[in-house]
PDB file of C-alpha atoms in Angstrom:
ATOM      1  CA  ASP A 781      22.249  -0.307  -6.835  1.00 54.00           C
ATOM      2  CA  THR A 782      19.410  -0.302  -9.372  1.00 78.00           C
ATOM      3  CA  GLY A 783      16.505  -1.163  -7.063  1.00 93.00           C
ATOM      4  CA  VAL A 784      13.275   0.797  -6.619  1.00 96.00           C
ATOM      5  CA  SER A 785      13.929   4.185  -5.074  1.00 96.00           C
ATOM      6  CA  GLN A 786      11.397   6.270  -3.147  1.00 97.00           C
ATOM      7  CA  ASP A 787      11.735   9.835  -1.976  1.00 97.00           C
ATOM      8  CA  PRO A 788      11.377  11.107   0.663  1.00 97.00           C
ATOM      9  CA  ARG A 789      11.749   8.295   3.225  1.00 96.00           C
ATOM     10  CA  HIS A 790       9.820  10.262   5.807  1.00 97.00           C
ATOM     11  CA  LYS A 791       7.370  13.145   5.545  1.00 98.00           C
ATOM     12  CA  ILE A 792       5.689  15.029   8.373  1.00 98.00           C
ATOM     13  CA  THR A 793       2.981  17.453   7.400  1.00 98.00           C
ATOM     14  CA  LYS A 794       0.100  19.360   8.922  1.00 97.00           C
ATOM     15  CA  ARG A 795      -3.480  18.461   8.202  1.00 97.00           C
ATOM     16  CA  GLY A 796      -4.750  20.236   5.101  1.00 97.00           C
ATOM     17  CA  GLN A 797      -1.374  20.455   3.361  1.00 98.00           C
ATOM     18  CA  ASN A 798      -0.581  18.799   0.034  1.00 98.00           C
ATOM     19  CA  VAL A 799       2.223  16.253  -0.244  1.00 98.00           C
ATOM     20  CA  THR A 800       3.917  14.587  -3.213  1.00 98.00           C
ATOM     21  CA  PHE A 801       5.982  11.409  -3.230  1.00 98.00           C
ATOM     22  CA  ARG A 802       8.287  10.171  -5.963  1.00 98.00           C
ATOM     23  CA  CYS A 803       9.106   6.643  -7.082  1.00 98.00           C
ATOM     24  CA  ASP A 804      11.887   5.641  -9.452  1.00 97.00           C
ATOM     25  CA  PRO A 805      11.350   2.055 -10.613  1.00 96.00           C
ATOM     26  CA  ILE A 806      13.911  -0.417 -11.897  1.00 95.00           C
ATOM     27  CA  SER A 807      14.758   0.977 -15.310  1.00 91.00           C
ATOM     28  CA  GLU A 808      13.486  -1.772 -17.612  1.00 88.00           C
ATOM     29  CA  HIS A 809      10.282  -2.461 -15.644  1.00 92.00           C
ATOM     30  CA  ASN A 810       7.079  -1.539 -17.460  1.00 92.00           C
ATOM     31  CA  ARG A 811       4.644  -1.843 -14.525  1.00 94.00           C
ATOM     32  CA  LEU A 812       4.586   0.399 -11.485  1.00 96.00           C
ATOM     33  CA  TYR A 813       2.382   0.007  -8.423  1.00 96.00           C
ATOM     34  CA  TRP A 814       1.430   2.172  -5.456  1.00 97.00           C
ATOM     35  CA  TYR A 815       0.292   0.667  -2.165  1.00 97.00           C
ATOM     36  CA  ARG A 816      -0.535   2.060   1.270  1.00 96.00           C
ATOM     37  CA  GLN A 817       0.275   0.150   4.446  1.00 96.00           C
ATOM     38  CA  THR A 818      -0.670   0.840   8.036  1.00 94.00           C
ATOM     39  CA  LEU A 819       1.087  -0.732  10.996  1.00 88.00           C
ATOM     40  CA  GLY A 820       0.621  -4.499  11.218  1.00 84.00           C
ATOM     41  CA  GLN A 821      -1.535  -4.724   8.099  1.00 90.00           C
ATOM     42  CA  GLY A 822      -0.905  -5.953   4.591  1.00 94.00           C
ATOM     43  CA  PRO A 823      -0.324  -3.394   1.822  1.00 96.00           C
ATOM     44  CA  GLU A 824      -3.527  -1.936   0.379  1.00 94.00           C
ATOM     45  CA  PHE A 825      -3.642  -1.522  -3.403  1.00 94.00           C
ATOM     46  CA  LEU A 826      -3.956   2.079  -4.627  1.00 95.00           C
ATOM     47  CA  THR A 827      -3.175   2.045  -8.337  1.00 95.00           C
ATOM     48  CA  TYR A 828      -0.928   0.638 -11.044  1.00 94.00           C
ATOM     49  CA  PHE A 829       0.528   1.742 -14.355  1.00 94.00           C
ATOM     50  CA  GLN A 830       1.605  -0.135 -17.415  1.00 92.00           C
ATOM     51  CA  ASN A 831       4.130   2.158 -19.040  1.00 92.00           C
ATOM     52  CA  GLU A 832       2.467   5.603 -18.807  1.00 91.00           C
ATOM     53  CA  ALA A 833      -1.127   4.324 -18.721  1.00 92.00           C
ATOM     54  CA  GLN A 834      -2.908   4.148 -15.364  1.00 91.00           C
ATOM     55  CA  LEU A 835      -4.797   0.868 -15.761  1.00 91.00           C
ATOM     56  CA  GLU A 836      -6.510   0.443 -12.398  1.00 89.00           C
ATOM     57  CA  LYS A 837      -7.281   2.677  -9.450  1.00 90.00           C
ATOM     58  CA  SER A 838      -8.726   1.552  -6.149  1.00 89.00           C
ATOM     59  CA  ARG A 839     -12.289   2.635  -5.451  1.00 82.00           C
ATOM     60  CA  LEU A 840     -11.106   3.244  -1.903  1.00 71.00           C
ATOM     61  CA  LEU A 841      -9.194   6.272  -3.101  1.00 71.00           C
ATOM     62  CA  SER A 842     -10.873   9.584  -2.768  1.00 72.00           C
ATOM     63  CA  ASP A 843     -10.403  12.366  -5.298  1.00 86.00           C
ATOM     64  CA  ARG A 844      -7.687  13.769  -3.063  1.00 92.00           C
ATOM     65  CA  PHE A 845      -5.242  11.157  -4.355  1.00 94.00           C
ATOM     66  CA  SER A 846      -3.695  11.328  -7.800  1.00 93.00           C
ATOM     67  CA  ALA A 847      -0.829   9.475  -9.404  1.00 94.00           C
ATOM     68  CA  GLU A 848       1.086  10.080 -12.609  1.00 94.00           C
ATOM     69  CA  ARG A 849       3.751   8.344 -14.616  1.00 95.00           C
ATOM     70  CA  PRO A 850       4.288  10.887 -17.402  1.00 89.00           C
ATOM     71  CA  LYS A 851       6.951   9.191 -19.495  1.00 86.00           C
ATOM     72  CA  GLY A 852       6.563   5.633 -18.334  1.00 84.00           C
ATOM     73  CA  SER A 853       9.551   5.975 -16.041  1.00 90.00           C
ATOM     74  CA  PHE A 854       9.299   7.612 -12.603  1.00 96.00           C
ATOM     75  CA  SER A 855       5.947   8.152 -10.911  1.00 97.00           C
ATOM     76  CA  THR A 856       4.514  10.647  -8.440  1.00 97.00           C
ATOM     77  CA  LEU A 857       1.722  10.219  -5.922  1.00 97.00           C
ATOM     78  CA  GLU A 858       0.069  13.396  -4.667  1.00 96.00           C
ATOM     79  CA  ILE A 859      -2.268  13.688  -1.729  1.00 95.00           C
ATOM     80  CA  GLN A 860      -4.202  16.932  -1.495  1.00 95.00           C
ATOM     81  CA  ARG A 861      -5.671  18.366   1.714  1.00 95.00           C
ATOM     82  CA  THR A 862      -4.114  15.651   3.862  1.00 96.00           C
ATOM     83  CA  GLU A 863      -6.091  14.173   6.750  1.00 95.00           C
ATOM     84  CA  GLN A 864      -4.826  12.355   9.836  1.00 96.00           C
ATOM     85  CA  GLY A 865      -6.200   9.110   8.401  1.00 94.00           C
ATOM     86  CA  ASP A 866      -3.721   9.416   5.529  1.00 95.00           C
ATOM     87  CA  SER A 867      -0.866   8.651   7.930  1.00 97.00           C
ATOM     88  CA  ALA A 868       0.695   5.429   6.638  1.00 96.00           C
ATOM     89  CA  MET A 869       3.628   3.941   4.760  1.00 97.00           C
ATOM     90  CA  TYR A 870       3.294   4.516   1.013  1.00 98.00           C
ATOM     91  CA  LEU A 871       5.011   1.781  -0.963  1.00 98.00           C
ATOM     92  CA  CYS A 872       5.984   1.724  -4.616  1.00 98.00           C
ATOM     93  CA  ALA A 873       6.786  -1.434  -6.551  1.00 97.00           C
ATOM     94  CA  SER A 874       7.792  -2.182 -10.106  1.00 96.00           C
ATOM     95  CA  SER A 875       7.730  -5.312 -12.241  1.00 93.00           C
ATOM     96  CA  LEU A 876       8.460  -6.641 -15.685  1.00 89.00           C
ATOM     97  CA  ASP A 877       5.766  -8.525 -17.594  1.00 78.00           C
ATOM     98  CA  ASP A 878       6.498 -12.249 -17.218  1.00 76.00           C
ATOM     99  CA  ARG A 879       3.178 -13.818 -18.221  1.00 72.00           C
ATOM    100  CA  GLY A 880       1.832 -14.308 -14.719  1.00 69.00           C
ATOM    101  CA  ARG A 881       5.139 -15.041 -13.066  1.00 76.00           C
ATOM    102  CA  GLU A 882       6.210 -11.456 -12.665  1.00 80.00           C
ATOM    103  CA  LYS A 883       8.039 -10.359  -9.553  1.00 89.00           C
ATOM    104  CA  LEU A 884       7.163  -7.168  -7.710  1.00 93.00           C
ATOM    105  CA  PHE A 885      10.199  -5.319  -6.395  1.00 95.00           C
ATOM    106  CA  PHE A 886       9.356  -2.849  -3.648  1.00 97.00           C
ATOM    107  CA  GLY A 887      11.057   0.312  -2.524  1.00 97.00           C
ATOM    108  CA  SER A 888      11.627   1.094   1.134  1.00 95.00           C
ATOM    109  CA  GLY A 889       8.540   3.295   1.225  1.00 96.00           C
ATOM    110  CA  THR A 890       7.663   6.822   2.309  1.00 97.00           C
ATOM    111  CA  GLN A 891       6.380   7.089   5.866  1.00 97.00           C
ATOM    112  CA  LEU A 892       3.782   9.873   6.059  1.00 98.00           C
ATOM    113  CA  SER A 893       2.724  11.409   9.358  1.00 97.00           C
ATOM    114  CA  VAL A 894      -0.136  13.921   9.277  1.00 97.00           C
ATOM    115  CA  LEU A 895      -0.347  16.031  12.422  1.00 96.00           C
TER     116      LEU A 895
ATOM    117  CA  THR B  28     -14.058  -7.849  -4.150  1.00 63.00           C
ATOM    118  CA  GLN B  29     -11.114 -10.196  -3.814  1.00 70.00           C
ATOM    119  CA  LEU B  30      -9.889 -10.725  -0.258  1.00 84.00           C
ATOM    120  CA  LEU B  31      -7.034 -12.781   1.102  1.00 92.00           C
ATOM    121  CA  GLU B  32      -7.275 -13.857   4.722  1.00 94.00           C
ATOM    122  CA  GLN B  33      -4.178 -15.085   6.477  1.00 96.00           C
ATOM    123  CA  SER B  34      -3.979 -17.176   9.612  1.00 95.00           C
ATOM    124  CA  PRO B  35      -2.718 -17.041  12.186  1.00 96.00           C
ATOM    125  CA  GLN B  36      -2.359 -13.282  12.556  1.00 95.00           C
ATOM    126  CA  PHE B  37       0.459 -13.629  15.078  1.00 96.00           C
ATOM    127  CA  LEU B  38       2.795 -16.514  15.825  1.00 96.00           C
ATOM    128  CA  SER B  39       5.526 -16.719  18.443  1.00 97.00           C
ATOM    129  CA  ILE B  40       7.543 -19.935  18.518  1.00 96.00           C
ATOM    130  CA  GLN B  41      10.836 -21.313  19.766  1.00 97.00           C
ATOM    131  CA  GLU B  42      13.808 -21.860  17.491  1.00 97.00           C
ATOM    132  CA  GLY B  43      13.685 -25.305  15.890  1.00 97.00           C
ATOM    133  CA  GLU B  44       9.896 -25.600  15.803  1.00 97.00           C
ATOM    134  CA  ASN B  45       7.874 -26.065  12.619  1.00 97.00           C
ATOM    135  CA  LEU B  46       4.994 -23.822  11.579  1.00 97.00           C
ATOM    136  CA  THR B  47       2.431 -23.358   8.841  1.00 98.00           C
ATOM    137  CA  VAL B  48       0.839 -20.113   7.672  1.00 98.00           C
ATOM    138  CA  TYR B  49      -2.376 -20.162   5.652  1.00 97.00           C
ATOM    139  CA  CYS B  50      -3.718 -17.813   2.990  1.00 96.00           C
ATOM    140  CA  ASN B  51      -7.371 -18.282   2.035  1.00 94.00           C
ATOM    141  CA  SER B  52      -9.837 -16.678  -0.334  1.00 92.00           C
ATOM    142  CA  SER B  53     -13.192 -17.355  -1.926  1.00 90.00           C
ATOM    143  CA  SER B  54     -11.798 -16.062  -5.226  1.00 90.00           C
ATOM    144  CA  VAL B  55      -9.659 -17.845  -7.802  1.00 91.00           C
ATOM    145  CA  PHE B  56      -6.231 -16.381  -8.461  1.00 90.00           C
ATOM    146  CA  SER B  57      -4.154 -16.817 -11.593  1.00 88.00           C
ATOM    147  CA  SER B  58      -1.008 -16.612  -9.489  1.00 89.00           C
ATOM    148  CA  LEU B  59      -0.132 -16.291  -5.846  1.00 92.00           C
ATOM    149  CA  GLN B  60       3.005 -14.898  -4.261  1.00 94.00           C
ATOM    150  CA  TRP B  61       4.556 -14.951  -0.813  1.00 97.00           C
ATOM    151  CA  TYR B  62       6.595 -12.064   0.571  1.00 97.00           C
ATOM    152  CA  ARG B  63       8.496 -11.369   3.782  1.00 97.00           C
ATOM    153  CA  GLN B  64       8.737  -7.861   5.179  1.00 96.00           C
ATOM    154  CA  GLU B  65      11.123  -6.446   7.769  1.00 93.00           C
ATOM    155  CA  PRO B  66      10.197  -3.362   9.836  1.00 89.00           C
ATOM    156  CA  GLY B  67      10.707  -0.119   7.915  1.00 88.00           C
ATOM    157  CA  GLU B  68      11.302  -1.871   4.591  1.00 92.00           C
ATOM    158  CA  GLY B  69       9.228  -2.963   1.623  1.00 94.00           C
ATOM    159  CA  PRO B  70       8.148  -6.595   1.151  1.00 96.00           C
ATOM    160  CA  VAL B  71      10.619  -8.954  -0.523  1.00 96.00           C
ATOM    161  CA  LEU B  72       9.334 -11.674  -2.839  1.00 95.00           C
ATOM    162  CA  LEU B  73       9.967 -15.263  -1.719  1.00 96.00           C
ATOM    163  CA  VAL B  74       8.096 -17.293  -4.334  1.00 94.00           C
ATOM    164  CA  THR B  75       5.417 -17.258  -7.042  1.00 92.00           C
ATOM    165  CA  VAL B  76       3.080 -20.203  -7.690  1.00 91.00           C
ATOM    166  CA  VAL B  77       0.788 -20.347 -10.712  1.00 89.00           C
ATOM    167  CA  THR B  78      -0.460 -23.939 -11.116  1.00 90.00           C
ATOM    168  CA  GLY B  79      -3.126 -25.519  -8.908  1.00 91.00           C
ATOM    169  CA  GLY B  80      -1.478 -28.052  -6.601  1.00 93.00           C
ATOM    170  CA  GLU B  81       1.995 -26.643  -7.248  1.00 94.00           C
ATOM    171  CA  VAL B  82       4.567 -27.134  -4.495  1.00 96.00           C
ATOM    172  CA  LYS B  83       7.788 -25.128  -4.318  1.00 96.00           C
ATOM    173  CA  LYS B  84      10.622 -25.441  -1.855  1.00 96.00           C
ATOM    174  CA  LEU B  85      13.063 -22.730  -0.871  1.00 94.00           C
ATOM    175  CA  LYS B  86      15.541 -24.217   1.625  1.00 95.00           C
ATOM    176  CA  ARG B  87      13.463 -24.722   4.802  1.00 97.00           C
ATOM    177  CA  LEU B  88      10.359 -23.072   3.333  1.00 97.00           C
ATOM    178  CA  THR B  89       7.701 -25.073   1.452  1.00 97.00           C
ATOM    179  CA  PHE B  90       4.945 -23.293  -0.462  1.00 97.00           C
ATOM    180  CA  GLN B  91       1.794 -24.923  -1.806  1.00 96.00           C
ATOM    181  CA  PHE B  92      -0.938 -23.570  -4.079  1.00 95.00           C
ATOM    182  CA  GLY B  93      -4.355 -25.138  -3.558  1.00 94.00           C
ATOM    183  CA  ASP B  94      -5.808 -27.324  -6.289  1.00 92.00           C
ATOM    184  CA  ALA B  95      -8.603 -24.807  -6.905  1.00 93.00           C
ATOM    185  CA  ARG B  96      -6.149 -21.863  -6.823  1.00 91.00           C
ATOM    186  CA  LYS B  97      -8.082 -20.205  -4.001  1.00 93.00           C
ATOM    187  CA  ASP B  98      -5.667 -20.853  -1.154  1.00 94.00           C
ATOM    188  CA  SER B  99      -2.024 -21.360  -0.321  1.00 96.00           C
ATOM    189  CA  SER B 100       0.178 -22.375   2.569  1.00 97.00           C
ATOM    190  CA  LEU B 101       3.697 -21.658   3.718  1.00 97.00           C
ATOM    191  CA  HIS B 102       5.435 -24.235   5.907  1.00 98.00           C
ATOM    192  CA  ILE B 103       8.698 -23.468   7.678  1.00 97.00           C
ATOM    193  CA  THR B 104      10.766 -26.335   9.034  1.00 97.00           C
ATOM    194  CA  ALA B 105      13.088 -25.825  11.999  1.00 97.00           C
ATOM    195  CA  ALA B 106      12.422 -22.092  12.301  1.00 97.00           C
ATOM    196  CA  GLN B 107      15.340 -19.793  13.068  1.00 97.00           C
ATOM    197  CA  PRO B 108      15.413 -16.284  14.581  1.00 96.00           C
ATOM    198  CA  GLY B 109      16.298 -14.960  11.119  1.00 95.00           C
ATOM    199  CA  ASP B 110      12.855 -16.089   9.907  1.00 96.00           C
ATOM    200  CA  THR B 111      11.236 -13.412  12.089  1.00 96.00           C
ATOM    201  CA  GLY B 112       9.151 -10.975  10.070  1.00 96.00           C
ATOM    202  CA  LEU B 113       5.781 -10.205   8.510  1.00 97.00           C
ATOM    203  CA  TYR B 114       4.746 -12.848   5.966  1.00 97.00           C
ATOM    204  CA  LEU B 115       2.350 -11.711   3.255  1.00 97.00           C
ATOM    205  CA  CYS B 116       0.555 -13.551   0.494  1.00 96.00           C
ATOM    206  CA  ALA B 117      -0.558 -11.697  -2.622  1.00 95.00           C
ATOM    207  CA  GLY B 118      -2.634 -12.734  -5.592  1.00 92.00           C
ATOM    208  CA  ALA B 119      -3.812 -11.465  -8.930  1.00 87.00           C
ATOM    209  CA  GLY B 120      -7.019 -12.508 -10.616  1.00 82.00           C
ATOM    210  CA  SER B 121      -7.319 -13.637 -14.201  1.00 79.00           C
ATOM    211  CA  GLY B 122      -6.809 -10.872 -16.737  1.00 80.00           C
ATOM    212  CA  THR B 123      -5.434  -8.358 -14.268  1.00 83.00           C
ATOM    213  CA  TYR B 124      -2.090  -7.423 -12.757  1.00 86.00           C
ATOM    214  CA  LYS B 125      -3.703  -5.875  -9.700  1.00 89.00           C
ATOM    215  CA  TYR B 126      -1.999  -7.744  -6.859  1.00 92.00           C
ATOM    216  CA  ILE B 127      -4.066  -7.900  -3.680  1.00 93.00           C
ATOM    217  CA  PHE B 128      -2.213  -8.551  -0.434  1.00 95.00           C
ATOM    218  CA  GLY B 129      -3.336 -10.662   2.479  1.00 95.00           C
ATOM    219  CA  THR B 130      -3.813  -9.482   6.032  1.00 92.00           C
ATOM    220  CA  GLY B 131      -0.342 -10.701   7.041  1.00 95.00           C
ATOM    221  CA  THR B 132       1.130 -13.099   9.599  1.00 97.00           C
ATOM    222  CA  ARG B 133       3.629 -11.682  12.046  1.00 96.00           C
ATOM    223  CA  LEU B 134       6.140 -14.369  13.018  1.00 97.00           C
ATOM    224  CA  LYS B 135       8.567 -14.152  15.892  1.00 97.00           C
ATOM    225  CA  VAL B 136      11.112 -16.914  16.405  1.00 97.00           C
ATOM    226  CA  LEU B 137      12.729 -16.920  19.833  1.00 96.00           C
ATOM    227  CA  ALA B 138      16.296 -18.136  20.294  1.00 94.00           C
TER     228      ALA B 138
END
């Protein structure tokens, strides 16, 4: 299967700890997105990359969040000094430029619980 | 700030009934997508519409993009229990690939 892969699927951490999530996109996709989703809500945009360049980052993100896509392939999302409000599903998606008709393919997400 | 409001927020219907879900914004979108999401999984794309007034059909699902490209609707005919899920619209403005998601409509179809 060559879909979007996210690791880990679940993460439980204590408040104040740092966590890092990984996303492996579909291999030929040049865009990669990170979203955060809380129960019953739509996904909230965090950031997106085109190849290795981070083109947009949500103003809702504090400086505790950082994302990288060093070689334009996999990406990592790090949250420093986690807070209970960071508990959510973190979703990664990838897409291939199709002049406005691109399709976002999502991974199964990483469920973060901050105790 | 671009926002997408969906209505209704929740919908519980009997198998065989028809329903319509709405996605509204005050902003213009260059394209609009509809997704369905199952619990514990990521959203799965159903359709993309890009032209004002465009109508697309996917079996029992009919999608329409408003003439002004500010709103969209999803109509399901003869709903089945397998249609149960969270329906999400998502749009990107002109010149950006930042896809903003709607607030979601949770549909439950009872057998």
